[in-house]
Amino acid sequence: QVQLQESGPGLVKPSETLSLSCSVSGDAISDYSWMWMRQSPGKGLEWIGSIYNTGSADYNPSLKSRVTISVVTSKNQFSLDVTSVTTADTAIYYCARGVTSGPYGYFDLWGRGTLVIVSS
Amino acid sequence: DIQIAQFPSSLSASVGDRVTITCRASQNIGSYLNWYQQKPGRAPKVLIFAASTLESGVPSRFAGSGSGTDFTLTISSLQPEDFATYHCQQSYRAPYTFGLGTDLMIK
């Protein structure tokens, strides 16, 4: 059974870098594409970005200049870095797996999410 | 970005009721629309992808329909475990965007 688990600090100071990891168990990380999403209080889900099994990455333009997603194959993990955070980055952060059925993509497995609060 | 309007934002219903949730995309997205269910404190779970394809293991009382800009999720006979928040998401083009969610509550 494939499982995803987010980890990282729950509190980050404004202007610092938010760093999260997602550990994948039960399957090889190199076989799929991987995503980060977040959900701010009272708001809908927001796609942050994806890293594909080709090694390329795609980011939400609203965050693009501040976001990096990378894979550590040896650890079967992928990570998220968001620089220069503000209180607007306070959210529950989810990692997820992306799959396709023909031309249609969707997120079939999600981690349970980790709350990150940006506060001094 | 492709905007997704989802309505209603909340809905009260009883066990056994038939309910419908709607999502409207700001442009034609074909059948690139997915539906997720989220319970409090839990991760979202995919119910339907490609507008109408039921994910493996999802009960048949869930059904998706639509194409182009207008989509619906129908639950034919609500069960107690169906009270949750439902999200739609377009996978037509990045940035992949979600509706704001529908809270389905017990009447």
PDB file of C-alpha atoms in Angstrom, chain A:
ATOM      1  CA  GLN A   1       0.000   0.000   0.000  1.00  0.00           C
ATOM      2  CA  VAL A   2       1.505   3.283  -1.096  1.00  0.00           C
ATOM      3  CA  GLN A   3       1.582   6.008   1.537  1.00  0.00           C
ATOM      4  CA  LEU A   4       2.769   9.599   1.588  1.00  0.00           C
ATOM      5  CA  GLN A   5       3.842  11.453   4.714  1.00  0.00           C
ATOM      6  CA  GLU A   6       4.708  15.129   4.967  1.00  0.00           C
ATOM      7  CA  SER A   7       7.276  16.367   7.471  1.00  0.00           C
ATOM      8  CA  GLY A   8       8.834  19.669   8.396  1.00  0.00           C
ATOM      9  CA  PRO A   9       8.628  22.555  10.845  1.00  0.00           C
ATOM     10  CA  GLY A  10       5.189  23.679  11.875  1.00  0.00           C
ATOM     11  CA  LEU A  11       6.301  27.260  12.529  1.00  0.00           C
ATOM     12  CA  VAL A  12       8.338  29.478  10.232  1.00  0.00           C
ATOM     13  CA  LYS A  13       9.257  33.123  10.720  1.00  0.00           C
ATOM     14  CA  PRO A  14       8.346  35.742   8.115  1.00  0.00           C
ATOM     15  CA  SER A  15      10.992  36.230   5.409  1.00  0.00           C
ATOM     16  CA  GLU A  16      12.505  32.801   6.105  1.00  0.00           C
ATOM     17  CA  THR A  17      12.310  29.645   3.973  1.00  0.00           C
ATOM     18  CA  LEU A  18       9.636  27.008   4.457  1.00  0.00           C
ATOM     19  CA  SER A  19      11.022  23.523   3.788  1.00  0.00           C
ATOM     20  CA  LEU A  20       8.921  20.371   3.719  1.00  0.00           C
ATOM     21  CA  SER A  21       9.574  16.783   2.743  1.00  0.00           C
ATOM     22  CA  CYS A  22       7.249  14.064   1.570  1.00  0.00           C
ATOM     23  CA  SER A  23       8.276  10.469   2.174  1.00  0.00           C
ATOM     24  CA  VAL A  24       6.878   7.896  -0.197  1.00  0.00           C
ATOM     25  CA  SER A  25       6.545   4.310   0.988  1.00  0.00           C
ATOM     26  CA  GLY A  26       5.366   1.302  -0.954  1.00  0.00           C
ATOM     27  CA  ASP A  27       6.416   2.405  -4.420  1.00  0.00           C
ATOM     28  CA  ALA A  28       9.352   3.831  -6.314  1.00  0.00           C
ATOM     29  CA  ILE A  29       9.295   7.595  -6.510  1.00  0.00           C
ATOM     30  CA  SER A  30      10.876   7.568  -9.951  1.00  0.00           C
ATOM     31  CA  ASP A  31       7.813   5.966 -11.544  1.00  0.00           C
ATOM     32  CA  TYR A  32       5.393   8.861 -10.997  1.00  0.00           C
ATOM     33  CA  SER A  33       4.869  12.589 -10.906  1.00  0.00           C
ATOM     34  CA  TRP A  34       4.560  14.335  -7.552  1.00  0.00           C
ATOM     35  CA  MET A  35       2.743  17.429  -6.430  1.00  0.00           C
ATOM     36  CA  TRP A  36       2.430  19.896  -3.612  1.00  0.00           C
ATOM     37  CA  MET A  37      -0.854  21.589  -2.750  1.00  0.00           C
ATOM     38  CA  ARG A  38      -1.900  23.836   0.096  1.00  0.00           C
ATOM     39  CA  GLN A  39      -5.088  24.952   1.743  1.00  0.00           C
ATOM     40  CA  SER A  40      -5.214  28.247   3.583  1.00  0.00           C
ATOM     41  CA  PRO A  41      -7.764  28.864   6.334  1.00  0.00           C
ATOM     42  CA  GLY A  42     -11.156  29.467   4.759  1.00  0.00           C
ATOM     43  CA  LYS A  43      -9.856  29.068   1.220  1.00  0.00           C
ATOM     44  CA  GLY A  44      -9.864  26.412  -1.443  1.00  0.00           C
ATOM     45  CA  LEU A  45      -7.064  24.094  -2.403  1.00  0.00           C
ATOM     46  CA  GLU A  46      -4.179  25.621  -4.327  1.00  0.00           C
ATOM     47  CA  TRP A  47      -1.787  23.717  -6.563  1.00  0.00           C
ATOM     48  CA  ILE A  48       1.775  24.806  -5.784  1.00  0.00           C
ATOM     49  CA  GLY A  49       3.697  22.770  -8.327  1.00  0.00           C
ATOM     50  CA  SER A  50       4.651  19.409  -9.764  1.00  0.00           C
ATOM     51  CA  ILE A  51       7.788  17.469 -10.480  1.00  0.00           C
ATOM     52  CA  TYR A  52       7.501  14.921 -13.242  1.00  0.00           C
ATOM     53  CA  ASN A  53       9.193  11.578 -13.699  1.00  0.00           C
ATOM     54  CA  THR A  54      11.182  13.211 -16.497  1.00  0.00           C
ATOM     55  CA  GLY A  55      12.822  15.432 -13.903  1.00  0.00           C
ATOM     56  CA  SER A  56      11.165  18.621 -15.105  1.00  0.00           C
ATOM     57  CA  ALA A  57       9.069  20.769 -12.810  1.00  0.00           C
ATOM     58  CA  ASP A  58       6.110  23.084 -13.165  1.00  0.00           C
ATOM     59  CA  TYR A  59       5.081  25.790 -10.708  1.00  0.00           C
ATOM     60  CA  ASN A  60       2.082  27.965 -10.042  1.00  0.00           C
ATOM     61  CA  PRO A  61       2.949  31.412 -11.457  1.00  0.00           C
ATOM     62  CA  SER A  62       1.549  32.985  -8.298  1.00  0.00           C
ATOM     63  CA  LEU A  63       4.435  31.388  -6.372  1.00  0.00           C
ATOM     64  CA  LYS A  64       6.920  30.519  -9.095  1.00  0.00           C
ATOM     65  CA  SER A  65       9.769  32.803  -8.148  1.00  0.00           C
ATOM     66  CA  ARG A  66       9.742  31.514  -4.556  1.00  0.00           C
ATOM     67  CA  VAL A  67       9.169  27.783  -5.012  1.00  0.00           C
ATOM     68  CA  THR A  68      11.429  24.818  -5.714  1.00  0.00           C
ATOM     69  CA  ILE A  69      10.331  21.187  -5.806  1.00  0.00           C
ATOM     70  CA  SER A  70      12.960  18.490  -6.001  1.00  0.00           C
ATOM     71  CA  VAL A  71      13.266  14.723  -5.688  1.00  0.00           C
ATOM     72  CA  VAL A  72      15.760  12.769  -3.604  1.00  0.00           C
ATOM     73  CA  THR A  73      15.519   9.385  -5.265  1.00  0.00           C
ATOM     74  CA  SER A  74      17.879   7.650  -2.862  1.00  0.00           C
ATOM     75  CA  LYS A  75      15.545   8.485   0.024  1.00  0.00           C
ATOM     76  CA  ASN A  76      12.314   7.998  -1.943  1.00  0.00           C
ATOM     77  CA  GLN A  77      11.373  11.545  -0.953  1.00  0.00           C
ATOM     78  CA  PHE A  78      10.518  14.800  -2.623  1.00  0.00           C
ATOM     79  CA  SER A  79      10.684  18.238  -1.133  1.00  0.00           C
ATOM     80  CA  LEU A  80       9.239  21.735  -1.245  1.00  0.00           C
ATOM     81  CA  ASP A  81      11.049  24.975  -0.525  1.00  0.00           C
ATOM     82  CA  VAL A  82       9.199  28.294  -0.383  1.00  0.00           C
ATOM     83  CA  THR A  83      11.411  31.309   0.187  1.00  0.00           C
ATOM     84  CA  SER A  84      10.590  34.699   1.697  1.00  0.00           C
ATOM     85  CA  VAL A  85       7.413  33.508   3.378  1.00  0.00           C
ATOM     86  CA  THR A  86       4.721  35.817   4.708  1.00  0.00           C
ATOM     87  CA  THR A  87       1.637  35.204   6.803  1.00  0.00           C
ATOM     88  CA  ALA A  88      -0.212  34.519   3.540  1.00  0.00           C
ATOM     89  CA  ASP A  89       1.778  31.274   3.282  1.00  0.00           C
ATOM     90  CA  THR A  90       0.154  29.922   6.443  1.00  0.00           C
ATOM     91  CA  ALA A  91      -1.690  26.806   5.307  1.00  0.00           C
ATOM     92  CA  ILE A  92      -2.017  23.062   5.466  1.00  0.00           C
ATOM     93  CA  TYR A  93       0.449  21.673   2.957  1.00  0.00           C
ATOM     94  CA  TYR A  94      -0.288  18.413   1.179  1.00  0.00           C
ATOM     95  CA  CYS A  95       1.905  16.231  -0.983  1.00  0.00           C
ATOM     96  CA  ALA A  96       0.235  14.069  -3.589  1.00  0.00           C
ATOM     97  CA  ARG A  97       0.903  11.674  -6.427  1.00  0.00           C
ATOM     98  CA  GLY A  98      -0.131  12.502  -9.952  1.00  0.00           C
ATOM     99  CA  VAL A  99      -1.307   9.811 -12.320  1.00  0.00           C
ATOM    100  CA  THR A 100      -2.814   9.733 -15.770  1.00  0.00           C
ATOM    101  CA  SER A 101      -5.498   7.729 -17.477  1.00  0.00           C
ATOM    102  CA  GLY A 102      -4.966   8.363 -21.146  1.00  0.00           C
ATOM    103  CA  PRO A 103      -4.705  12.139 -21.486  1.00  0.00           C
ATOM    104  CA  TYR A 104      -6.425  12.812 -18.150  1.00  0.00           C
ATOM    105  CA  GLY A 105      -4.424  13.571 -15.063  1.00  0.00           C
ATOM    106  CA  TYR A 106      -5.507  13.548 -11.456  1.00  0.00           C
ATOM    107  CA  PHE A 107      -4.117  13.244  -7.946  1.00  0.00           C
ATOM    108  CA  ASP A 108      -4.808   9.733  -6.728  1.00  0.00           C
ATOM    109  CA  LEU A 109      -2.931   9.624  -3.442  1.00  0.00           C
ATOM    110  CA  TRP A 110      -2.446  12.369  -0.875  1.00  0.00           C
ATOM    111  CA  GLY A 111      -0.579  12.746   2.357  1.00  0.00           C
ATOM    112  CA  ARG A 112      -2.535  13.706   5.456  1.00  0.00           C
ATOM    113  CA  GLY A 113      -1.208  17.239   5.323  1.00  0.00           C
ATOM    114  CA  THR A 114       0.958  19.299   7.639  1.00  0.00           C
ATOM    115  CA  LEU A 115       0.044  22.670   9.093  1.00  0.00           C
ATOM    116  CA  VAL A 116       2.621  25.401   8.630  1.00  0.00           C
ATOM    117  CA  ILE A 117       2.138  28.682  10.448  1.00  0.00           C
ATOM    118  CA  VAL A 118       4.131  31.739   9.457  1.00  0.00           C
ATOM    119  CA  SER A 119       4.563  33.946  12.487  1.00  0.00           C
ATOM    120  CA  SER A 120       7.268  35.821  14.336  1.00  0.00           C
TER     121      SER A 120
END
